[in-house]
Amino acid sequence: MPLFGALEAGGTKMVCAVGNAQGKILDRVSIPTRTPEETMPGLLNYFRGKDLAAIGIGCFGPIDLDRRSPGYGTIMSSPKLSWRNFAILRRFQEELDLPVGIDTDVNAAALGEAVWGCTREVSNSIYITVGTGVGLGVIINGRPYHGMIHPEGGHIFMDRRPDDPMVRGVCPYHPNCLEGLASGPAIERRWGRKAEELADCTAVWEMEAYYMAQAICSYIMMISPERIILGGGVMHQEQMLPLVRREVHRQLRGYIQGKGLDDLDNYIVPVSLGDNQGVMGAVKLAMDAYAENGGAL
Ligand code: ADP
Ligand code: ZN
């Protein structure tokens, strides 16, 4: 049975794993993210000699995902400057001589959940992660959606809550985008303490749920997902999910009724694969790259 390599490339750590076609993760290590010159040899070494059929990469973005483009699989305007313009896909293909699939980290996580997790019974779903940044993965008809490059749903523009004490969001590009107002660093800037130390402050989570719900209402209107997954460090706050559901209900104002929206507990859900949805999605990307190259699963 073929084995697949999976890389979840993040701004702080690189998670390397080996999995099979059932999505079972057989091995997993984490390597700190430094510059490409410092980090790539360790990643390549991990995957070498493991008799892999293909590799899948879920990578921080933005990434060029236009298959017709000469820059396909290249990291674009990343805030991690040393990774900017790094052709990560090509480097893996050349060094390992294997089929390699690539997508964004959030599309990979959305895909892992869609194939093996809590969105496997629907065809259209979204995955929102709220951590150091805010990311949006979109699955349409069972496949990650790309378009021009891929959605950047963390950077949609918000109506500010009138009582928001933060003057400007933390995103260097946009004063009022979702990531700038609702990421972990935004919470820290607004309230002067780390998000994980603010569990008992009701105002913090009501403000957070207000912005998350506003974004979710926009995603519902535009994408019409059949289920929505919320993940990332900030969502470890257990009070968040009920608050977000309540705010979504309030902000939608009954405009869409029936369907999943009658049962928000089953419509807006937490992650179901623990910490593995990203690498499991990367395994699926590897399986697809293998099949595209004539491999039999
Ligand atoms: P990353 O986005 O870097 O992959 P995380 O998803 O863990 O990693 O996001 C880190 C951010 O989430 C930080 O801003 C941190 O303050 C926040 N965070 C992590 N754990 C919690 C928690 N239990 N409660 C609230 N915020 C948290
Ligand atoms: Zn922004």
Coordinates of C-alpha atoms and ligand atoms in Angstrom, one line a residue:
M1 CA 0.0 0.0 0.0
P2 CA 1.5 3.4 -1.0
L3 CA 2.7 5.8 1.6
F4 CA 2.4 9.6 1.3
G5 CA 4.4 12.4 2.7
A6 CA 2.6 15.4 4.2
L7 CA 4.0 18.8 5.0
E8 CA 2.0 21.5 6.9
A9 CA 4.2 24.5 6.4
G10 CA 3.4 27.2 9.0
G11 CA 5.0 30.5 10.0
T12 CA 6.3 29.1 13.3
K13 CA 6.6 25.4 12.6
M14 CA 6.7 22.8 9.9
V15 CA 4.9 19.6 10.6
C16 CA 6.1 16.7 8.5
A17 CA 4.2 13.5 8.5
V18 CA 3.7 10.2 6.7
G19 CA 0.2 8.8 6.1
N20 CA -1.7 6.2 4.1
A21 CA -4.6 6.3 1.7
Q22 CA -7.0 5.9 4.6
G23 CA -5.7 9.2 6.1
K24 CA -4.0 7.4 9.0
I25 CA -1.0 9.4 10.2
L26 CA 1.8 6.9 10.9
D27 CA 4.6 9.3 11.8
R28 CA 4.7 13.0 12.6
V29 CA 7.5 15.5 13.5
S30 CA 7.7 19.2 14.0
I31 CA 10.6 21.4 12.9
P32 CA 10.8 25.2 13.7
T33 CA 10.4 27.5 10.7
R34 CA 13.5 29.6 10.0
T35 CA 14.7 30.8 6.6
P36 CA 14.3 28.5 3.5
E37 CA 18.1 27.8 3.5
E38 CA 18.0 26.8 7.1
T39 CA 14.8 24.9 7.1
M40 CA 14.6 23.1 3.7
P41 CA 17.4 20.5 4.3
G42 CA 15.7 19.2 7.4
L43 CA 12.4 18.9 5.6
L44 CA 13.9 17.1 2.6
N45 CA 15.9 14.8 4.9
Y46 CA 12.7 13.8 6.7
F47 CA 11.0 12.7 3.5
R48 CA 14.1 11.1 1.9
G49 CA 14.4 7.3 2.1
K50 CA 10.8 6.7 3.2
D51 CA 9.7 5.1 0.0
L52 CA 6.9 7.6 -0.5
A53 CA 4.6 7.6 -3.5
A54 CA 4.0 11.4 -3.5
I55 CA 4.1 14.4 -1.2
G56 CA 1.4 16.9 -0.4
I57 CA 2.0 20.4 1.0
G58 CA -0.4 22.7 2.9
C59 CA 1.5 26.0 3.0
F60 CA 1.0 29.5 4.4
G61 CA 0.2 32.0 1.7
P62 CA -0.5 33.7 -0.4
I63 CA 0.7 31.1 -2.9
D64 CA 0.5 31.1 -6.7
L65 CA -1.9 28.1 -7.3
D66 CA -2.6 28.8 -11.0
R67 CA -1.4 25.6 -12.7
R68 CA -0.8 27.4 -16.0
S69 CA 1.5 30.0 -14.3
P70 CA 5.3 29.7 -14.4
G71 CA 5.2 30.6 -10.7
Y72 CA 2.9 27.7 -9.8
G73 CA 3.6 26.6 -6.2
T74 CA 5.6 29.8 -5.3
I75 CA 5.0 31.7 -2.1
M76 CA 3.9 35.2 -2.9
S77 CA 3.7 38.3 -0.6
S78 CA 4.3 36.5 2.6
P79 CA 5.1 38.6 5.7
K80 CA 7.8 36.0 6.3
L81 CA 10.2 37.9 4.1
S82 CA 12.8 35.2 3.6
W83 CA 10.1 32.9 2.1
R84 CA 8.8 35.5 -0.3
N85 CA 9.1 34.3 -3.9
F86 CA 10.3 30.9 -2.7
A87 CA 9.3 28.2 -5.2
I88 CA 8.5 25.6 -2.6
L89 CA 6.7 23.2 -4.9
R90 CA 9.5 23.1 -7.5
R91 CA 12.1 22.6 -4.8
F92 CA 10.4 19.5 -3.5
Q93 CA 9.8 18.1 -7.0
E94 CA 13.4 18.6 -8.0
E95 CA 15.0 17.3 -4.9
L96 CA 12.8 14.3 -4.3
D97 CA 11.8 13.4 -7.8
L98 CA 8.2 12.7 -6.7
P99 CA 4.7 14.0 -7.6
V100 CA 4.0 16.9 -5.3
G101 CA 0.6 18.5 -4.6
I102 CA 0.2 21.9 -3.0
D103 CA -2.5 24.1 -1.6
T104 CA -2.9 26.7 1.2
D105 CA -2.7 25.5 4.8
V106 CA -6.4 26.3 5.4
N107 CA -7.5 24.6 2.2
A108 CA -5.5 21.6 3.2
A109 CA -7.2 21.6 6.7
A110 CA -10.6 22.1 5.1
L111 CA -9.8 19.2 2.7
G112 CA -8.7 16.9 5.6
E113 CA -12.0 17.5 7.4
A114 CA -14.0 17.1 4.1
V115 CA -12.5 13.7 3.3
W116 CA -12.1 12.2 6.8
G117 CA -13.7 14.6 9.3
C118 CA -16.9 16.5 10.2
T119 CA -17.7 17.8 6.7
R120 CA -17.4 14.4 4.9
E121 CA -21.2 14.1 4.4
V122 CA -21.4 17.5 2.6
S123 CA -19.9 18.7 -0.7
N124 CA -19.5 22.4 0.1
S125 CA -18.0 23.6 3.3
I126 CA -15.7 26.3 4.7
Y127 CA -13.0 26.1 7.4
I128 CA -12.1 29.3 9.3
T129 CA -9.0 29.4 11.4
V130 CA -8.4 32.1 14.0
G131 CA -4.9 32.2 15.3
T132 CA -1.9 34.4 14.6
G133 CA -3.8 35.2 11.4
V134 CA -7.3 34.4 10.2
G135 CA -7.6 32.0 7.2
L136 CA -10.4 30.7 5.2
G137 CA -10.4 27.4 3.3
V138 CA -13.2 26.7 0.8
I139 CA -14.4 23.3 -0.5
I140 CA -16.7 23.4 -3.5
N141 CA -18.1 20.2 -4.8
G142 CA -15.6 18.3 -2.7
R143 CA -12.5 20.1 -4.0
P144 CA -10.5 23.0 -2.6
Y145 CA -11.5 26.2 -4.4
H146 CA -8.8 28.4 -6.0
G147 CA -10.0 30.9 -8.5
M148 CA -7.4 33.5 -9.4
I149 CA -5.1 32.3 -6.6
H150 CA -7.2 31.2 -3.7
P151 CA -9.6 33.0 -1.3
E152 CA -8.1 35.3 1.3
G153 CA -11.1 35.4 3.5
G154 CA -9.2 36.7 6.5
H155 CA -8.8 40.1 4.8
I156 CA -12.5 40.9 4.1
F157 CA -13.5 44.3 5.3
M158 CA -15.6 44.7 8.5
D159 CA -18.0 47.2 9.8
R160 CA -16.4 48.2 13.1
R161 CA -18.4 47.8 16.3
P162 CA -19.0 51.3 17.5
D163 CA -17.6 50.6 21.0
D164 CA -14.4 48.9 19.7
P165 CA -11.6 50.6 21.7
M166 CA -8.9 49.7 19.1
V167 CA -8.3 52.5 16.7
R168 CA -6.7 50.5 13.9
G169 CA -6.6 46.8 13.2
V170 CA -3.2 45.0 13.3
C171 CA -3.1 44.1 9.6
P172 CA -0.4 46.1 7.9
Y173 CA -2.3 46.3 4.7
H174 CA -5.9 47.1 5.8
P175 CA -7.2 49.2 8.7
N176 CA -10.5 47.2 9.1
C177 CA -10.0 43.7 7.9
L178 CA -11.2 40.6 9.8
E179 CA -7.6 39.5 10.6
G180 CA -6.7 42.9 11.7
L181 CA -9.6 43.1 14.1
A182 CA -10.1 39.5 15.3
S183 CA -6.8 37.5 15.1
G184 CA -5.0 36.5 18.3
P185 CA -2.6 39.5 18.0
A186 CA -5.6 41.8 17.4
I187 CA -7.1 40.7 20.7
E188 CA -3.8 41.2 22.5
R189 CA -3.4 44.7 21.0
R190 CA -7.0 45.7 21.9
W191 CA -7.1 44.5 25.5
G192 CA -3.4 44.7 26.4
R193 CA -3.0 41.0 27.3
K194 CA -2.6 37.7 25.5
A195 CA -5.9 36.2 24.4
E196 CA -5.3 33.1 26.5
E197 CA -5.2 35.2 29.6
L198 CA -8.5 36.9 29.0
A199 CA -10.8 33.9 29.4
D200 CA -12.9 35.5 32.1
C201 CA -13.5 38.8 30.3
T202 CA -16.9 38.6 28.7
A203 CA -16.5 41.8 26.7
V204 CA -13.4 40.3 24.9
W205 CA -15.3 37.4 23.6
E206 CA -18.5 39.3 22.7
M207 CA -16.4 41.7 20.6
E208 CA -14.6 38.7 19.0
A209 CA -17.9 36.9 18.3
Y210 CA -19.3 40.1 16.8
Y211 CA -16.5 40.2 14.2
M212 CA -16.4 36.5 13.5
A213 CA -20.2 36.4 13.0
Q214 CA -20.1 39.3 10.6
A215 CA -17.5 37.5 8.5
I216 CA -19.5 34.2 8.7
C217 CA -22.7 36.0 7.6
S218 CA -20.7 37.3 4.5
Y219 CA -19.4 33.8 3.8
I220 CA -22.9 32.3 4.1
M221 CA -24.3 34.9 1.7
M222 CA -21.5 34.5 -0.9
I223 CA -20.5 30.8 -0.7
S224 CA -23.6 29.1 0.8
P225 CA -21.6 26.5 2.6
E226 CA -23.5 23.5 3.9
R227 CA -21.3 23.4 7.1
I228 CA -18.8 25.8 8.7
I229 CA -15.8 24.7 10.8
L230 CA -14.1 27.0 13.2
G231 CA -10.5 26.2 14.3
G232 CA -7.2 27.8 15.4
G233 CA -5.8 28.8 18.8
V234 CA -8.4 31.5 19.6
M235 CA -11.2 28.9 19.2
H236 CA -9.8 27.0 22.2
Q237 CA -11.9 29.4 24.2
E238 CA -14.9 27.3 24.8
Q239 CA -17.3 30.2 25.2
M240 CA -16.6 31.3 21.6
L241 CA -18.7 28.8 19.6
P242 CA -22.0 29.5 21.4
L243 CA -21.4 33.2 21.2
V244 CA -20.6 33.0 17.5
R245 CA -23.7 31.0 16.8
R246 CA -25.9 33.4 18.8
E247 CA -24.4 36.4 16.9
V248 CA -24.7 34.8 13.5
H249 CA -28.4 34.1 14.3
R250 CA -28.8 37.8 15.4
Q251 CA -26.9 39.3 12.4
L252 CA -28.6 37.2 9.8
R253 CA -32.0 38.6 11.0
G254 CA -33.9 35.7 9.6
Y255 CA -33.0 36.5 6.0
I256 CA -32.2 32.9 5.2
Q257 CA -34.3 30.3 7.0
G258 CA -34.5 26.5 7.1
K259 CA -31.6 24.4 5.8
G260 CA -28.7 24.2 8.2
L261 CA -29.5 27.6 9.8
D262 CA -32.3 26.1 11.9
D263 CA -29.8 24.0 13.7
L264 CA -26.7 26.2 14.2
D265 CA -25.1 23.7 16.6
N266 CA -24.7 21.3 13.7
Y267 CA -24.0 24.1 11.1
I268 CA -21.1 25.9 12.9
V269 CA -18.9 23.2 14.4
P270 CA -15.5 22.8 15.9
V271 CA -12.7 20.9 14.2
S272 CA -13.0 17.1 14.4
L273 CA -9.5 15.7 13.7
G274 CA -7.7 17.2 16.6
D275 CA -4.5 18.7 15.4
N276 CA -4.2 16.5 12.3
Q277 CA -6.6 18.0 9.8
G278 CA -3.8 20.0 8.1
V279 CA -1.5 17.0 7.6
M280 CA -4.4 14.7 6.7
G281 CA -5.4 17.2 4.0
A282 CA -1.8 17.3 2.8
V283 CA -2.0 13.4 2.5
K284 CA -5.0 13.8 0.3
L285 CA -3.1 16.4 -1.8
A286 CA -0.3 13.8 -2.2
M287 CA -2.8 11.1 -3.1
D288 CA -4.3 13.4 -5.8
A289 CA -0.8 14.2 -7.2
Y290 CA 0.0 10.5 -7.2
A291 CA -3.2 9.6 -9.1
E292 CA -2.7 12.5 -11.6
N293 CA 0.7 10.9 -12.4
G294 CA -0.9 7.6 -13.1
G295 CA -0.5 6.0 -9.7
A296 CA -3.1 3.5 -8.5
L297 CA -4.5 3.9 -5.0
Ligands
ADP1 P1 -0.7 29.7 14.5 O1 -1.9 30.6 14.0 O2 0.5 30.5 14.7 O3 -0.6 28.5 13.7 P2 -2.4 29.2 16.8 O4 -3.6 28.8 16.0 O5 -2.2 28.5 18.1 O6 -1.1 29.2 15.9 O7 -2.7 30.8 17.1 C1 -1.9 31.5 17.9 C2 -2.7 32.7 18.4 O8 -3.9 32.2 19.1 C3 -2.0 33.6 19.4 O9 -2.3 34.9 19.1 C4 -2.6 33.2 20.8 O10 -2.7 34.3 21.6 C5 -3.9 32.7 20.4 N1 -4.3 31.5 21.3 C6 -3.6 30.4 21.5 N2 -4.2 29.6 22.4 C7 -5.3 30.3 22.9 C8 -6.3 30.1 23.9 N3 -6.4 29.0 24.6 N4 -7.2 31.0 24.0 C9 -7.2 32.2 23.3 N5 -6.3 32.5 22.4 C10 -5.3 31.6 22.2
ZN2 ZN -5.8 42.6 6.0

